[in-house]
Short mmCIF file of C-alpha atoms and ligand atoms in Angstrom, two decimals:
data_model
loop_
_atom_site.label_atom_id
_atom_site.label_comp_id
_atom_site.label_asym_id
_atom_site.label_seq_id
_atom_site.Cartn_x
_atom_site.Cartn_y
_atom_site.Cartn_z
CA MET S 1 -0.31 0.22 -0.04
CA ALA S 2 1.47 3.35 -1.28
CA ASP S 3 2.40 5.67 2.11
CA CYS S 4 2.63 2.38 4.47
CA ILE S 5 6.28 2.54 5.91
CA PHE S 6 5.87 -1.01 6.66
CA CYS S 7 5.11 -2.07 3.23
CA LYS S 8 8.12 0.01 1.97
CA ILE S 9 10.55 -2.09 4.77
CA ILE S 10 9.03 -5.19 3.04
CA ALA S 11 9.90 -4.10 -0.47
CA GLY S 12 13.06 -2.59 0.60
CA GLU S 13 12.51 0.51 0.10
CA ILE S 14 13.62 1.37 3.55
CA PRO S 15 16.65 -0.07 5.35
CA SER S 16 15.57 -2.71 8.33
CA THR S 17 17.21 -4.81 10.58
CA LYS S 18 15.85 -8.51 9.33
CA VAL S 19 15.57 -11.14 12.07
CA TYR S 20 13.39 -13.33 9.95
CA GLU S 21 11.62 -13.53 6.85
CA ASP S 22 9.46 -16.06 4.71
CA ASP S 23 6.34 -15.60 2.07
CA VAL S 24 4.34 -14.73 4.93
CA CYS S 25 5.75 -12.34 6.97
CA LEU S 26 9.01 -10.02 7.88
CA ALA S 27 10.66 -9.62 11.36
CA PHE S 28 12.97 -7.08 11.88
CA ARG S 29 14.24 -4.73 14.71
CA ASP S 30 12.56 -2.12 16.13
CA ILE S 31 13.80 1.28 15.60
CA ALA S 32 13.30 2.88 18.76
CA PRO S 33 13.39 -0.47 21.53
CA GLN S 34 11.55 -0.60 24.38
CA ALA S 35 13.52 -3.42 25.59
CA PRO S 36 16.60 -4.90 24.85
CA THR S 37 15.02 -7.16 22.80
CA HIS S 38 12.49 -5.38 20.98
CA ILE S 39 11.32 -7.25 17.48
CA LEU S 40 8.47 -6.20 15.19
CA VAL S 41 6.54 -9.46 12.90
CA ILE S 42 4.75 -8.04 9.95
CA PRO S 43 2.40 -9.97 7.84
CA LYS S 44 3.60 -8.84 4.10
CA GLN S 45 0.04 -8.66 3.18
CA HIS S 46 -1.09 -5.18 4.71
CA ILE S 47 -3.79 -5.70 6.84
CA ALA S 48 -4.10 -1.89 8.85
CA SER S 49 -4.49 -3.48 11.93
CA VAL S 50 -6.44 -6.07 14.81
CA ALA S 51 -9.64 -4.85 13.84
CA GLU S 52 -9.12 -6.30 10.11
CA ILE S 53 -8.25 -9.59 10.83
CA THR S 54 -11.20 -11.70 9.80
CA ALA S 55 -12.04 -15.64 8.46
CA GLU S 56 -10.38 -15.29 5.04
CA ASN S 57 -7.06 -13.69 6.87
CA SER S 58 -6.79 -15.11 9.97
CA ASN S 59 -4.11 -17.88 8.64
CA VAL S 60 -1.68 -15.43 8.13
CA VAL S 61 -1.95 -14.11 11.91
CA ALA S 62 -1.73 -18.15 13.34
CA HIS S 63 1.15 -18.44 11.33
CA ILE S 64 3.41 -15.40 12.83
CA PHE S 65 2.58 -16.41 15.84
CA GLU S 66 4.01 -19.87 14.95
CA LYS S 67 7.12 -18.05 14.02
CA ILE S 68 6.87 -15.53 16.97
CA ALA S 69 7.65 -18.74 18.83
CA GLN S 70 10.30 -20.00 17.04
CA ILE S 71 11.86 -16.54 16.91
CA ALA S 72 11.66 -15.25 20.53
CA LYS S 73 13.66 -18.84 21.04
CA ALA S 74 16.24 -18.29 18.50
CA GLU S 75 16.52 -15.34 20.50
CA GLY S 76 17.02 -16.62 23.81
CA LEU S 77 13.84 -15.11 25.39
CA GLU S 78 11.82 -18.71 25.91
CA GLU S 79 13.42 -19.12 29.61
CA ASP S 80 13.03 -16.11 30.59
CA GLY S 81 9.79 -14.97 29.00
CA TYR S 82 8.90 -12.07 26.42
CA ARG S 83 5.51 -9.93 25.67
CA VAL S 84 3.65 -10.25 22.39
CA VAL S 85 1.75 -6.99 22.17
CA SER S 86 -0.39 -5.53 19.45
CA ASN S 87 -2.14 -2.09 19.94
CA CYS S 88 -5.02 -1.43 17.67
CA GLY S 89 -6.44 2.27 16.97
CA ASP S 90 -5.15 4.91 18.22
CA ALA S 91 -6.29 4.97 21.97
CA ALA S 92 -3.98 1.79 22.19
CA GLY S 93 -1.25 4.17 20.40
CA GLN S 94 -1.24 2.61 16.77
CA THR S 95 1.25 4.73 15.43
CA VAL S 96 1.75 2.60 12.21
CA HIS S 97 -1.24 1.26 10.41
CA HIS S 98 -0.08 -2.48 9.15
CA LEU S 99 -0.61 -5.06 11.37
CA HIS S 100 2.55 -5.58 13.71
CA PHE S 101 3.42 -7.80 16.81
CA HIS S 102 5.83 -6.07 18.85
CA ILE S 103 7.94 -8.90 21.14
CA LEU S 104 9.62 -7.64 24.07
CA GLY S 105 11.81 -8.77 26.43
CA GLY S 106 15.46 -9.92 27.32
CA LYS S 107 14.18 -7.93 30.83
CA THR S 108 11.70 -7.68 33.69
CA LEU S 109 8.82 -6.27 32.04
CA THR S 110 6.36 -3.87 34.13
CA LEU S 111 2.51 -4.42 33.98
CA THR S 112 1.29 -1.85 31.85
CA MET S 113 -2.30 -2.80 31.06
CA ALA S 114 -3.72 1.14 31.09
P1 AMP I 1 2.77 0.86 17.27
O1 AMP I 1 3.02 2.30 18.17
O2 AMP I 1 2.30 -0.23 18.14
O3 AMP I 1 1.96 1.46 16.06
O4 AMP I 1 4.36 0.83 17.18
C1 AMP I 1 5.17 0.66 15.50
C2 AMP I 1 6.60 0.91 16.17
O5 AMP I 1 7.12 0.53 14.83
C3 AMP I 1 7.37 1.52 17.12
O6 AMP I 1 7.72 0.81 18.14
C4 AMP I 1 8.41 2.46 16.33
O7 AMP I 1 9.52 2.77 17.12
C5 AMP I 1 8.25 1.06 15.20
N1 AMP I 1 8.87 2.23 13.68
C6 AMP I 1 8.59 2.63 12.81
N2 AMP I 1 9.27 3.06 11.91
C7 AMP I 1 10.02 2.14 11.82
C8 AMP I 1 11.54 1.15 10.78
N3 AMP I 1 11.74 2.53 10.27
N4 AMP I 1 12.21 0.96 11.75
C9 AMP I 1 11.75 -0.32 12.76
N5 AMP I 1 10.93 0.27 13.15
C10 AMP I 1 9.67 1.44 13.61
ZN1 ZN I 2 1.35 -1.73 4.74
#
């Protein structure tokens, strides 16, 4: 999608530090990390947010979660634990309107639910 920063990362028009890539998804390091390990996992298909997950595209999300588990293990986060977050919409603070899952780990994370 034009003017989508994450679509541009997928297209290679904006550089990223790739962690994992396949036909369905891309994982790369967040440019402004909130934890020692902060990775974003995005579908290659432009889906705006969690609110746009449907029966037709939820297989992509299932695939991404399978990869999140593998990436977290490869990054050494499995033993201590990690957080997976997806902000949906303005009130949640979503700044990039291309579905993404944050993987956060490498420290003890505070419980900020609101
Ligand atoms: P959110 O606020 O949940 O929409 O998360 C968007 C995330 O994208 C933020 O954590 C940003 O730091 C991150 N981000 C924005 N631009 C880039 C970029 N070019 N490369 C890597 N991460 C980015
Ligand atoms: Zn996009």
